[in-house]
Amino acid sequence: MKKYAITIAGGGSTFTPGMILMLMDNLDRFPIRSIKLYDNDEDRQNIIGNAFDIFMKERHPDIEFIHTLDPETAFSDTDFVMAQIRVGKYEMRSKDEKIPPKYGVIGQETCGPGGIAYGLRSIGGVIEILDYMEKYSPDAWMLNYSNPAAIVAEATRRLRPDSKIINICDMPIDLMYKMADMVGLKHWKDLDFSYYGLNHFGWFTEIKDKDGNDLMPQIKEHVSVNGFADGIGTAQHLDESWVETFTKAKDVYALDPETIPNTYLKYYLYPDFVMEHTDINHTRVDEVKEGREKEVFGLCNTITDRGTAEGIDFEIDAHASYIVDLAIALAENTKEVFLLIVENDGAVSNFDPTAMVEVPCIVDKSGYKKICQGKIPQFQKGMMEEQVSVEKLAVEAWIEGSYQKLWQALTLSKTVPSAKVAKLILDDLIEANKDFWPELH
Ligand code: NAD
Ligand code: LMR
């Protein structure tokens, strides 16, 4: 069996330890010869890199492990680049989340004005990594988690249309774990499903077990009462704000009881509720810093201080398992079905063929084949037309350096009440992002 080389871009990410452990958990079906961490922040990456120098030497001395800031070292001789960068880090996420609420608009990592701001930072970072990969390992695949995936996917479609990049999201997988639990099954892979939408903006239309039995009635009944709140998912989304989001899914569901919604739709459909429950001084990023970052970095520092990883365990969750499963499908031709963010081109037949949609795809050695989802109803089509235009305008604004198009993008977002408010938020975001965004004129 071939042994694979993996590069993790955004090596200093809080998700890196989980990803390394998941890779180590799957060595029997996905042998690894090297893992390289790459980041552009030495201090941050060293926290994880130094700890895993010790961890890997103790538990997997036969696997090469390095962490580096040098693109040539990181991207040469690699088979898969797993990307999870956050351009601007938590400092900028905080501004994405706190600026729009000053004007009564939701502040969120990937939705609304905050998501657009983050998108305009991410495009350049992701393209840079893709270019490194193509220069040093032209046959490799890049599996991208870097958010906001919808804007990143549209940008790579426009700017690098022939690149071997697949954009993915872990949210629907966590939801599928919860739905499996609702019907007494264990794993998301125990379900057959149909789904369509944009990233963080989609709907399940079918859930069946592997014998073809329709599970939707049972799941709908459950979601109509509890949302996703009491389904056992993965360890990743346990914080208080997530519990609120999972509970609110019942009200999102109520709007279209034919489908099961993605949780992120709450930001578009119930922004008033979100604002009532927002503490502008303590947003999701603060929760992440006080929770996941503190915990992950704390464990890493303990390993480094003690000089041993003995007795230390990290969480490995859906986030890690999904990207590793996808790499295995590409490497070993498993023909499993994954939700991917891909160019529509007829997969949703009554929707823009150039839109980057999230639909199930069969993944094999040659890449992926989309599974057609047919026609979608007016309600979803209307919402998606508006949102895809926001994403396309944001990418055009980045490419052309256009203030006008970015103002249009913000104005069109369902989360923003008027062109006036859009302009006020935009002008604040321009100031906050001046080290990251192209100059707009
Ligand atoms: P994090 O801040 O902990 O880590 C991101 C790392 O990226 C940092 O170490 C930072 O220095 C590095 N980085 C920033 N710009 C870079 C560049 N140009 N080149 C190389 N490295 C760079 O962030 P996190 O919370 O672990 O999240 C990482 C990414 O994964 C984010 O984009 C986040 O939105 C995304 N994410 C995606 C999903 C999904 O399902 N798609 C789920 C969770 C998180
Ligand atoms: C995170 O925890 O940072 C991501 O899963 C996304 C979010 O907003 O919580």
XYZ file of C-alpha atoms in Angstrom, residues 58-406:
349
model
C 7.156 8.720 21.175
C 4.257 7.106 19.331
C 5.125 7.088 15.620
C 8.892 7.386 15.226
C 8.716 5.930 11.701
C 6.664 8.895 10.414
C 8.526 12.066 9.477
C 7.078 15.069 11.319
C 8.150 18.660 10.757
C 6.757 22.148 11.254
C 8.019 24.931 9.081
C 7.381 28.461 7.832
C 9.143 27.713 4.554
C 6.692 27.068 1.690
C 9.158 25.000 -0.372
C 9.819 22.597 2.519
C 6.124 22.398 3.414
C 4.672 21.875 -0.039
C 7.350 19.764 -1.781
C 6.726 16.026 -2.051
C 3.214 16.084 -0.629
C 0.037 14.229 -1.639
C -2.626 16.138 0.282
C -2.752 19.677 1.608
C -5.339 20.006 4.363
C -5.918 23.743 4.676
C -7.401 25.461 7.705
C -6.011 28.964 7.771
C -7.603 31.978 9.430
C -6.210 35.114 7.812
C -6.190 37.825 10.483
C -6.549 35.219 13.242
C -8.924 35.623 16.205
C -8.126 39.317 16.497
C -9.857 39.966 13.163
C -12.617 37.425 13.823
C -13.451 39.510 16.850
C -13.912 42.602 14.660
C -16.082 40.638 12.181
C -18.315 39.666 15.075
C -18.372 43.008 16.910
C -18.563 45.701 14.190
C -21.918 44.816 12.530
C -23.836 44.633 15.863
C -22.900 48.280 16.461
C -25.383 48.947 13.658
C -27.981 46.401 14.776
C -26.791 43.705 12.344
C -25.650 40.191 13.246
C -21.885 39.686 13.585
C -20.859 36.179 12.593
C -17.728 34.408 11.363
C -19.168 33.348 7.999
C -22.624 34.949 7.636
C -23.588 38.553 6.868
C -21.081 41.447 6.844
C -18.610 39.636 9.147
C -18.481 36.679 6.759
C -17.948 39.013 3.810
C -15.114 40.774 5.656
C -13.483 37.441 6.496
C -13.969 36.330 2.876
C -12.031 39.287 1.565
C -9.166 38.369 3.900
C -9.229 34.633 3.116
C -9.161 34.790 -0.682
C -5.518 35.894 -0.939
C -4.330 33.475 1.754
C -5.999 30.419 0.235
C -4.845 31.278 -3.314
C -1.288 31.674 -2.007
C -1.339 28.177 -0.495
C -2.904 26.696 -3.620
C -0.154 28.256 -5.723
C 2.563 26.864 -3.416
C 1.022 23.409 -3.733
C 0.838 23.608 -7.521
C 4.406 24.863 -7.757
C 6.010 22.255 -5.501
C 3.599 19.265 -5.767
C 1.476 19.686 -8.895
C -0.285 16.323 -8.487
C -1.460 16.949 -4.929
C -5.043 17.649 -3.808
C -5.928 20.532 -1.552
C -8.811 19.833 0.821
C -9.913 23.181 2.128
C -11.682 23.899 5.405
C -10.647 27.574 5.524
C -13.715 29.753 5.899
C -15.847 31.374 4.692
C -15.956 28.357 2.396
C -18.634 29.798 0.088
C -16.606 32.899 -0.791
C -13.319 30.979 -0.917
C -14.900 28.413 -3.263
C -16.271 31.107 -5.585
C -12.878 32.830 -5.606
C -10.976 29.655 -6.499
C -13.571 28.893 -9.205
C -12.956 32.322 -10.708
C -9.207 32.630 -10.187
C -7.896 29.030 -10.303
C -10.562 27.094 -12.259
C -8.324 24.112 -13.066
C -6.842 23.619 -9.618
C -7.204 20.416 -7.634
C -8.995 21.979 -4.676
C -12.076 20.658 -2.894
C -13.867 22.938 -0.439
C -15.701 21.286 2.427
C -17.644 21.993 5.613
C -18.097 19.880 8.725
C -21.483 21.285 9.862
C -23.770 18.958 7.875
C -21.735 15.995 9.139
C -22.331 16.966 12.741
C -26.037 17.338 11.900
C -26.042 13.895 10.325
C -24.477 12.425 13.468
C -27.296 14.031 15.438
C -29.956 12.730 13.039
C -28.459 9.227 13.164
C -28.679 9.390 16.947
C -32.343 10.511 16.768
C -33.234 7.282 14.925
C -31.019 4.970 16.963
C -28.105 4.726 14.521
C -24.472 5.406 15.378
C -22.676 7.039 12.480
C -23.454 9.574 9.751
C -22.324 6.896 7.320
C -25.331 4.781 8.385
C -27.506 7.327 6.513
C -28.217 7.903 2.829
C -29.075 11.536 2.227
C -30.023 14.208 -0.285
C -29.056 17.842 0.317
C -28.728 21.040 -1.659
C -27.767 24.629 -0.949
C -24.834 26.960 -0.678
C -22.274 26.589 2.095
C -23.824 27.338 5.522
C -27.071 27.775 3.601
C -28.673 24.426 2.743
C -31.376 21.848 3.344
C -31.616 18.059 3.689
C -34.449 16.681 1.551
C -34.065 12.953 2.153
C -32.662 10.812 4.946
C -32.856 7.028 4.628
C -31.193 4.089 6.286
C -29.031 1.722 4.269
C -32.066 -0.526 3.591
C -33.843 2.398 1.937
C -36.308 3.059 4.785
C -37.436 6.690 4.975
C -36.255 8.229 8.265
C -37.521 11.743 7.536
C -40.866 11.410 9.425
C -39.101 10.430 12.661
C -36.404 13.086 12.255
C -38.934 15.810 11.392
C -40.995 14.992 14.443
C -37.895 15.265 16.588
C -36.590 18.493 15.023
C -40.035 20.146 15.219
C -39.919 19.776 19.014
C -36.245 19.943 19.987
C -34.358 21.153 16.937
C -31.012 19.366 17.028
C -30.473 20.214 20.674
C -30.580 16.780 22.225
C -29.159 14.673 19.388
C -25.741 13.348 20.306
C -23.369 14.806 17.760
C -19.657 15.219 18.073
C -17.489 16.895 20.680
C -16.938 19.916 18.474
C -20.075 21.980 19.005
C -20.849 21.767 22.711
C -20.474 25.373 23.842
C -23.469 27.340 25.099
C -23.900 29.334 21.883
C -24.049 26.125 19.879
C -26.745 24.647 22.124
C -28.805 27.791 21.443
C -28.209 27.404 17.692
C -29.231 23.744 17.739
C -32.398 24.576 19.683
C -33.311 27.424 17.314
C -33.221 24.961 14.391
C -36.806 23.995 15.309
C -37.988 27.496 14.332
C -35.928 27.393 11.132
C -37.516 24.023 10.388
C -41.011 25.442 10.992
C -40.641 27.700 7.967
C -40.377 24.731 5.613
C -41.453 21.448 7.212
C -40.617 19.579 3.987
C -36.869 19.860 4.610
C -34.336 19.747 7.467
C -32.325 22.978 7.554
C -28.659 23.758 8.136
C -28.297 25.511 11.489
C -26.579 28.570 9.950
C -29.890 29.590 8.321
C -30.891 31.021 11.705
C -28.694 34.069 10.999
C -30.696 34.871 7.856
C -34.173 33.891 9.025
C -34.105 35.009 12.671
C -31.555 37.835 12.848
C -33.797 39.636 15.382
C -33.551 36.640 17.714
C -29.782 36.466 17.204
C -29.389 40.160 18.030
C -31.477 39.808 21.195
C -29.092 37.040 22.282
C -25.862 38.817 21.325
C -23.489 40.267 23.907
C -21.381 42.604 21.788
C -18.596 42.406 24.396
C -18.474 38.615 24.438
C -19.027 36.915 21.108
C -18.282 33.437 19.735
C -14.569 34.217 19.301
C -14.260 34.914 23.025
C -15.955 31.602 23.750
C -13.461 29.842 21.411
C -10.450 31.545 23.017
C -11.654 30.713 26.524
C -12.592 27.184 25.495
C -11.074 25.337 22.547
C -7.916 27.425 22.170
C -7.121 27.413 25.891
C -7.706 23.693 26.163
C -5.764 22.668 23.022
C -2.837 24.997 23.629
C -2.846 24.065 27.327
C -2.439 20.366 26.482
C 0.313 21.191 23.975
C 2.214 23.302 26.506
C 1.913 20.531 29.084
C 3.509 18.061 26.647
C 6.333 20.474 25.830
C 6.961 21.376 29.489
C 6.975 17.770 30.632
C 8.920 16.538 27.607
C 6.470 13.673 27.157
C 2.968 13.159 25.744
C 2.292 10.168 27.957
C -1.240 10.212 29.341
C -2.347 13.183 27.217
C -5.419 12.808 25.019
C -6.858 15.283 22.502
C -10.445 15.307 21.237
C -10.806 14.021 17.704
C -14.117 15.030 16.230
C -16.213 15.177 13.057
C -14.037 17.980 11.741
C -10.984 15.734 11.620
C -12.752 12.540 10.615
C -14.462 14.146 7.620
C -11.329 15.533 6.000
C -9.389 12.325 6.624
C -12.224 10.215 5.152
C -12.243 12.467 2.098
C -8.487 12.078 1.595
C -8.875 8.302 1.898
C -11.676 8.306 -0.701
C -9.446 10.174 -3.165
C -6.399 8.039 -2.405
C -8.042 4.639 -2.212
C -10.958 5.062 -4.654
C -13.654 4.280 -2.054
C -16.516 5.879 -4.069
C -18.126 7.134 -0.856
C -20.605 10.020 -0.906
C -19.499 13.357 0.587
C -21.116 16.782 0.644
C -18.782 19.037 -1.323
C -18.909 22.673 -2.424
C -18.704 22.461 -6.218
C -19.736 24.337 -9.345
C -23.447 23.725 -9.871
C -23.459 23.080 -13.612
C -26.929 21.490 -13.514
C -26.737 19.625 -10.184
C -29.567 21.921 -9.020
C -31.341 22.162 -12.335
C -33.252 25.435 -11.848
C -30.322 27.379 -10.374
C -27.357 29.393 -11.688
C -24.976 26.874 -13.350
C -21.950 28.917 -12.227
C -22.931 28.996 -8.535
C -20.783 27.093 -6.042
C -23.365 24.799 -4.450
C -23.118 22.237 -1.653
C -24.382 18.891 -2.939
C -23.588 15.201 -2.416
C -20.796 13.885 -4.648
C -19.304 10.440 -5.227
C -15.568 10.611 -4.555
C -13.022 8.366 -6.231
C -9.419 8.426 -7.354
C -10.134 10.789 -10.233
C -11.978 13.353 -8.098
C -15.737 13.717 -7.658
C -18.999 13.288 -9.548
C -21.973 15.397 -8.501
C -25.293 13.737 -7.693
C -28.106 15.759 -9.296
C -30.643 17.141 -6.846
C -33.209 18.199 -9.461
C -35.392 21.297 -9.132
C -35.625 23.204 -5.880
C -38.706 25.049 -4.526
C -39.315 28.797 -4.857
C -38.541 29.607 -1.213
C -35.075 28.066 -1.235
C -34.391 29.272 -4.779
C -35.239 32.843 -3.813
C -33.007 32.760 -0.756
C -30.147 31.121 -2.640
C -30.349 33.583 -5.573
C -29.919 36.464 -3.153
C -27.134 34.850 -1.142
C -25.145 33.586 -4.148
C -25.233 37.126 -5.528
C -23.767 38.402 -2.253
C -20.932 35.879 -2.561
C -20.277 36.582 -6.256
C -20.298 40.348 -5.722
C -17.877 40.027 -2.804
C -15.442 38.032 -4.952
C -15.814 40.488 -7.850
C -15.153 43.340 -5.431
C -11.908 41.635 -4.339
C -10.793 40.971 -7.925
C -11.652 44.459 -9.213
C -10.958 46.431 -6.017
C -14.508 47.739 -6.287
C -16.059 49.652 -3.377
C -19.355 49.779 -5.292
C -19.654 46.006 -5.653
C -18.797 45.440 -2.006
